[in-house]
Amino acid sequence: MRVSSQGVTVVALLADPDAPTEIAQRMGRILSTRLADKSGQGRRFEVEVVSEPFTAGTEDPPTLMRRIMDRGRAENWDIVVALTDLPLHSHGRKVVMDVSHEHSLALLSLPPLGGLRLQTRARRAVEEAVLGLAGPRATGAEGPPQSEPLLGRFVSRLAPVHLGPVGEEETADLRYVVSGPRGYLRVLVGMVRANRPWRLVPGLSKALAAALATGAVATVNSTIWGLAEYLSAPRLVIAMVGSVGLMVGWLIVDAQLWHRSTEVSPEARQRARLYNASTVMTVGIGVLVCYGGLIVINLVWALFIINGQVFASVTRTPLHAAEYLTLSWFVASVATVGGALGSGLESDEAIRAAAYSKREQERRHMLQDDHGD
């Protein structure tokens, strides 16, 4: 490991735009102090955060490591840790981190860290990687490598992470991967979090406008009053599931969000299943957030507009809190169907921008170009 002439170890956090950059910036405020406290011996660290799309055009870990190495050589950096929100694969396994002690580099993929406490998990992974790269092994000292125990603690915190195979020609000399059902679930949840499904609601303005208009009209419709009053709870649940499923399916089909792999290898099929599962979960969560918002808006509108005597004369049932809630619930299902029809007015680009992170949009655009060729 190189050390600057002033005795300060310069650590660069090279982050993809969007979520990785936000994580790196929050991390950068405290990382130098935490590294100095953990390393001891009076060592000082300086942290720089650089945001640039270093994964553009590829998701191949060896290629990315070479890019990071070239980028680090062009700057006065002692250690480079790159962060991306793309899921990376190698030898049929999902990569968590690649490390090169020879070049003082590390590449961290955020999705395998899961969707909960991502900031803390990412900070710990970066800390262990930097301290490992700053250890004797990185300087070529004799004896057993002292950096592996540090990364061993990283592994124990993020089980089921374990060591993975590294090719002889690769820049990395150490790789951590996840596998098995728990690893698959962790990556899937991490991909969904990176897509930020809650952004789907404001991103689909035309669909939301159609849903709100449908809900406003349905709330004052006496036929809807009668249906809502006589529908049992199981049927209301079926109506909710059906409307949400229709909206999710329509968005995926209309915007061509479903990934079809042209490769026939088991690894390609596994990746296609992972991408499609993340799409369904991302859009599903976004639609459910929209559905919950519609219930609240419809309830407020019903409280304001519906006359209790008129409602009772039509349904022969007094208008109480239970009736308000049941009506708002059923109207939300009707409005969601209206929103599905309104989503047809959205452009495919708008739906993809609302459903996916910036890196995921570029990845899917690249795949479409490859298939078009």
GROMACS .gro file of N, CA and C in nm, residues 214-289:
model
  228
  214THR      N    1  -6.089   0.849  -1.067
  214THR     CA    2  -6.179   0.735  -1.053
  214THR      C    3  -6.230   0.722  -0.911
  215GLY      N    4  -6.142   0.739  -0.815
  215GLY     CA    5  -6.181   0.729  -0.674
  215GLY      C    6  -6.278   0.838  -0.634
  216ALA      N    7  -6.257   0.960  -0.684
  216ALA     CA    8  -6.346   1.071  -0.649
  216ALA      C    9  -6.487   1.047  -0.700
  217VAL      N   10  -6.498   0.995  -0.823
  217VAL     CA   11  -6.629   0.968  -0.880
  217VAL      C   12  -6.695   0.849  -0.811
  218ALA      N   13  -6.616   0.743  -0.787
  218ALA     CA   14  -6.673   0.622  -0.727
  218ALA      C   15  -6.721   0.646  -0.585
  219THR      N   16  -6.657   0.738  -0.513
  219THR     CA   17  -6.694   0.764  -0.374
  219THR      C   18  -6.836   0.817  -0.363
  220VAL      N   19  -6.885   0.891  -0.463
  220VAL     CA   20  -7.018   0.950  -0.456
  220VAL      C   21  -7.119   0.871  -0.539
  221ASN      N   22  -7.081   0.750  -0.582
  221ASN     CA   23  -7.170   0.668  -0.662
  221ASN      C   24  -7.251   0.576  -0.572
  222SER      N   25  -7.383   0.583  -0.580
  222SER     CA   26  -7.467   0.504  -0.490
  222SER      C   27  -7.454   0.354  -0.516
  223THR      N   28  -7.428   0.315  -0.640
  223THR     CA   29  -7.407   0.173  -0.669
  223THR      C   30  -7.285   0.120  -0.596
  224ILE      N   31  -7.179   0.199  -0.593
  224ILE     CA   32  -7.058   0.161  -0.520
  224ILE      C   33  -7.088   0.152  -0.371
  225TRP      N   34  -7.173   0.242  -0.319
  225TRP     CA   35  -7.211   0.233  -0.178
  225TRP      C   36  -7.274   0.098  -0.148
  226GLY      N   37  -7.370   0.059  -0.232
  226GLY     CA   38  -7.438  -0.068  -0.209
  226GLY      C   39  -7.346  -0.188  -0.219
  227LEU      N   40  -7.258  -0.186  -0.319
  227LEU     CA   41  -7.162  -0.297  -0.334
  227LEU      C   42  -7.069  -0.305  -0.213
  228ALA      N   43  -7.016  -0.191  -0.172
  228ALA     CA   44  -6.923  -0.190  -0.059
  228ALA      C   45  -6.990  -0.239   0.068
  229GLU      N   46  -7.119  -0.205   0.086
  229GLU     CA   47  -7.190  -0.243   0.209
  229GLU      C   48  -7.216  -0.393   0.215
  230TYR      N   49  -7.238  -0.456   0.099
  230TYR     CA   50  -7.276  -0.597   0.100
  230TYR      C   51  -7.161  -0.692   0.067
  231LEU      N   52  -7.043  -0.637   0.037
  231LEU     CA   53  -6.927  -0.722   0.014
  231LEU      C   54  -6.868  -0.767   0.147
  232SER      N   55  -6.839  -0.896   0.157
  232SER     CA   56  -6.776  -0.947   0.279
  232SER      C   57  -6.628  -0.913   0.277
  233ALA      N   58  -6.563  -0.929   0.393
  233ALA     CA   59  -6.420  -0.900   0.403
  233ALA      C   60  -6.336  -0.984   0.306
  234PRO      N   61  -6.361  -1.116   0.292
  234PRO     CA   62  -6.283  -1.193   0.195
  234PRO      C   63  -6.295  -1.139   0.053
  235ARG      N   64  -6.415  -1.095   0.014
  235ARG     CA   65  -6.432  -1.042  -0.121
  235ARG      C   66  -6.363  -0.908  -0.138
  236LEU      N   67  -6.360  -0.829  -0.032
  236LEU     CA   68  -6.285  -0.703  -0.038
  236LEU      C   69  -6.135  -0.730  -0.055
  237VAL      N   70  -6.086  -0.835   0.014
  237VAL     CA   71  -5.945  -0.873  -0.001
  237VAL      C   72  -5.918  -0.920  -0.144
  238ILE      N   73  -6.011  -1.000  -0.199
  238ILE     CA   74  -5.995  -1.048  -0.336
  238ILE      C   75  -5.995  -0.930  -0.434
  239ALA      N   76  -6.083  -0.833  -0.410
  239ALA     CA   77  -6.086  -0.715  -0.496
  239ALA      C   78  -5.955  -0.638  -0.487
  240MET      N   79  -5.900  -0.628  -0.367
  240MET     CA   80  -5.773  -0.558  -0.350
  240MET      C   81  -5.661  -0.630  -0.422
  241VAL      N   82  -5.650  -0.762  -0.400
  241VAL     CA   83  -5.544  -0.840  -0.463
  241VAL      C   84  -5.558  -0.836  -0.615
  242GLY      N   85  -5.681  -0.847  -0.663
  242GLY     CA   86  -5.703  -0.845  -0.807
  242GLY      C   87  -5.665  -0.712  -0.869
  243SER      N   88  -5.705  -0.602  -0.807
  243SER     CA   89  -5.674  -0.470  -0.863
  243SER      C   90  -5.525  -0.441  -0.859
  244VAL      N   91  -5.460  -0.475  -0.747
  244VAL     CA   92  -5.315  -0.454  -0.737
  244VAL      C   93  -5.243  -0.542  -0.838
  245GLY      N   94  -5.285  -0.668  -0.850
  245GLY     CA   95  -5.222  -0.758  -0.947
  245GLY      C   96  -5.240  -0.708  -1.090
  246LEU      N   97  -5.359  -0.656  -1.121
  246LEU     CA   98  -5.384  -0.602  -1.254
  246LEU      C   99  -5.293  -0.483  -1.282
  247MET      N  100  -5.279  -0.395  -1.184
  247MET     CA  101  -5.193  -0.278  -1.202
  247MET      C  102  -5.048  -0.318  -1.221
  248VAL      N  103  -5.000  -0.411  -1.139
  248VAL     CA  104  -4.861  -0.457  -1.149
  248VAL      C  105  -4.838  -0.524  -1.285
  249GLY      N  106  -4.928  -0.614  -1.322
  249GLY     CA  107  -4.912  -0.683  -1.449
  249GLY      C  108  -4.916  -0.589  -1.567
  250TRP      N  109  -5.009  -0.493  -1.563
  250TRP     CA  110  -5.020  -0.399  -1.673
  250TRP      C  111  -4.895  -0.313  -1.686
  251LEU      N  112  -4.841  -0.265  -1.575
  251LEU     CA  113  -4.719  -0.183  -1.581
  251LEU      C  114  -4.602  -0.263  -1.638
  252ILE      N  115  -4.587  -0.386  -1.594
  252ILE     CA  116  -4.475  -0.469  -1.641
  252ILE      C  117  -4.488  -0.500  -1.790
  253VAL      N  118  -4.609  -0.537  -1.832
  253VAL     CA  119  -4.629  -0.573  -1.973
  253VAL      C  120  -4.624  -0.449  -2.062
  254ASP      N  121  -4.692  -0.343  -2.023
  254ASP     CA  122  -4.702  -0.225  -2.107
  254ASP      C  123  -4.566  -0.158  -2.126
  255ALA      N  124  -4.487  -0.152  -2.021
  255ALA     CA  125  -4.355  -0.089  -2.029
  255ALA      C  126  -4.244  -0.186  -2.064
  256GLN      N  127  -4.280  -0.312  -2.090
  256GLN     CA  128  -4.182  -0.416  -2.128
  256GLN      C  129  -4.071  -0.426  -2.024
  257LEU      N  130  -4.112  -0.440  -1.897
  257LEU     CA  131  -4.015  -0.452  -1.789
  257LEU      C  132  -3.968  -0.595  -1.767
  258TRP      N  133  -4.037  -0.692  -1.829
  258TRP     CA  134  -4.001  -0.832  -1.809
  258TRP      C  135  -3.874  -0.865  -1.887
  259HIS      N  136  -3.776  -0.922  -1.816
  259HIS     CA  137  -3.646  -0.952  -1.877
  259HIS      C  138  -3.648  -1.093  -1.936
  260ARG      N  139  -3.618  -1.101  -2.065
  260ARG     CA  140  -3.607  -1.230  -2.133
  260ARG      C  141  -3.463  -1.249  -2.177
  261SER      N  142  -3.400  -1.350  -2.122
  261SER     CA  143  -3.260  -1.377  -2.154
  261SER      C  144  -3.250  -1.456  -2.285
  262THR      N  145  -3.159  -1.412  -2.371
  262THR     CA  146  -3.135  -1.485  -2.495
  262THR      C  147  -3.036  -1.599  -2.476
  263GLU      N  148  -2.971  -1.602  -2.360
  263GLU     CA  149  -2.877  -1.709  -2.330
  263GLU      C  150  -2.952  -1.829  -2.270
  264VAL      N  151  -2.893  -1.946  -2.288
  264VAL     CA  152  -2.959  -2.069  -2.242
  264VAL      C  153  -2.885  -2.132  -2.124
  265SER      N  154  -2.781  -2.068  -2.077
  265SER     CA  155  -2.704  -2.126  -1.968
  265SER      C  156  -2.783  -2.116  -1.838
  266PRO      N  157  -2.759  -2.208  -1.743
  266PRO     CA  158  -2.828  -2.201  -1.613
  266PRO      C  159  -2.802  -2.070  -1.540
  267GLU      N  160  -2.681  -2.016  -1.551
  267GLU     CA  161  -2.650  -1.890  -1.483
  267GLU      C  162  -2.732  -1.776  -1.542
  268ALA      N  163  -2.748  -1.774  -1.675
  268ALA     CA  164  -2.828  -1.668  -1.738
  268ALA      C  165  -2.974  -1.678  -1.697
  269ARG      N  166  -3.025  -1.801  -1.689
  269ARG     CA  167  -3.164  -1.817  -1.647
  269ARG      C  168  -3.182  -1.776  -1.502
  270GLN      N  169  -3.083  -1.807  -1.419
  270GLN     CA  170  -3.092  -1.767  -1.278
  270GLN      C  171  -3.092  -1.616  -1.264
  271ARG      N  172  -3.008  -1.548  -1.342
  271ARG     CA  173  -3.005  -1.403  -1.336
  271ARG      C  174  -3.136  -1.343  -1.386
  272ALA      N  175  -3.192  -1.403  -1.492
  272ALA     CA  176  -3.321  -1.354  -1.543
  272ALA      C  177  -3.429  -1.367  -1.437
  273ARG      N  178  -3.430  -1.479  -1.366
  273ARG     CA  179  -3.530  -1.497  -1.259
  273ARG      C  180  -3.510  -1.393  -1.149
  274LEU      N  181  -3.384  -1.364  -1.116
  274LEU     CA  182  -3.355  -1.265  -1.012
  274LEU      C  183  -3.402  -1.126  -1.055
  275TYR      N  184  -3.370  -1.087  -1.178
  275TYR     CA  185  -3.410  -0.955  -1.227
  275TYR      C  186  -3.562  -0.943  -1.232
  276ASN      N  187  -3.630  -1.048  -1.279
  276ASN     CA  188  -3.775  -1.042  -1.290
  276ASN      C  189  -3.841  -1.041  -1.152
  277ALA      N  190  -3.785  -1.116  -1.059
  277ALA     CA  191  -3.839  -1.114  -0.923
  277ALA      C  192  -3.824  -0.976  -0.861
  278SER      N  193  -3.711  -0.911  -0.885
  278SER     CA  194  -3.692  -0.775  -0.832
  278SER      C  195  -3.788  -0.677  -0.898
  279THR      N  196  -3.818  -0.699  -1.027
  279THR     CA  197  -3.914  -0.613  -1.095
  279THR      C  198  -4.052  -0.626  -1.034
  280VAL      N  199  -4.098  -0.750  -1.015
  280VAL     CA  200  -4.231  -0.773  -0.958
  280VAL      C  201  -4.240  -0.714  -0.818
  281MET      N  202  -4.137  -0.735  -0.737
  281MET     CA  203  -4.140  -0.682  -0.600
  281MET      C  204  -4.135  -0.530  -0.600
  282THR      N  205  -4.051  -0.471  -0.686
  282THR     CA  206  -4.040  -0.325  -0.691
  282THR      C  207  -4.171  -0.262  -0.730
  283VAL      N  208  -4.230  -0.310  -0.841
  283VAL     CA  209  -4.355  -0.254  -0.888
  283VAL      C  210  -4.467  -0.286  -0.789
  284GLY      N  211  -4.467  -0.407  -0.732
  284GLY     CA  212  -4.570  -0.445  -0.636
  284GLY      C  213  -4.570  -0.357  -0.513
  285ILE      N  214  -4.452  -0.331  -0.458
  285ILE     CA  215  -4.444  -0.245  -0.340
  285ILE      C  216  -4.489  -0.103  -0.374
  286GLY      N  217  -4.446  -0.054  -0.492
  286GLY     CA  218  -4.486   0.079  -0.533
  286GLY      C  219  -4.638   0.092  -0.548
  287VAL      N  220  -4.700  -0.010  -0.607
  287VAL     CA  221  -4.846  -0.007  -0.625
  287VAL      C  222  -4.916  -0.018  -0.490
  288LEU      N  223  -4.863  -0.099  -0.398
  288LEU     CA  224  -4.922  -0.109  -0.265
  288LEU      C  225  -4.914   0.025  -0.190
  289VAL      N  226  -4.803   0.095  -0.206
  289VAL     CA  227  -4.791   0.228  -0.145
  289VAL      C  228  -4.898   0.321  -0.203
   0.00000   0.00000   0.00000
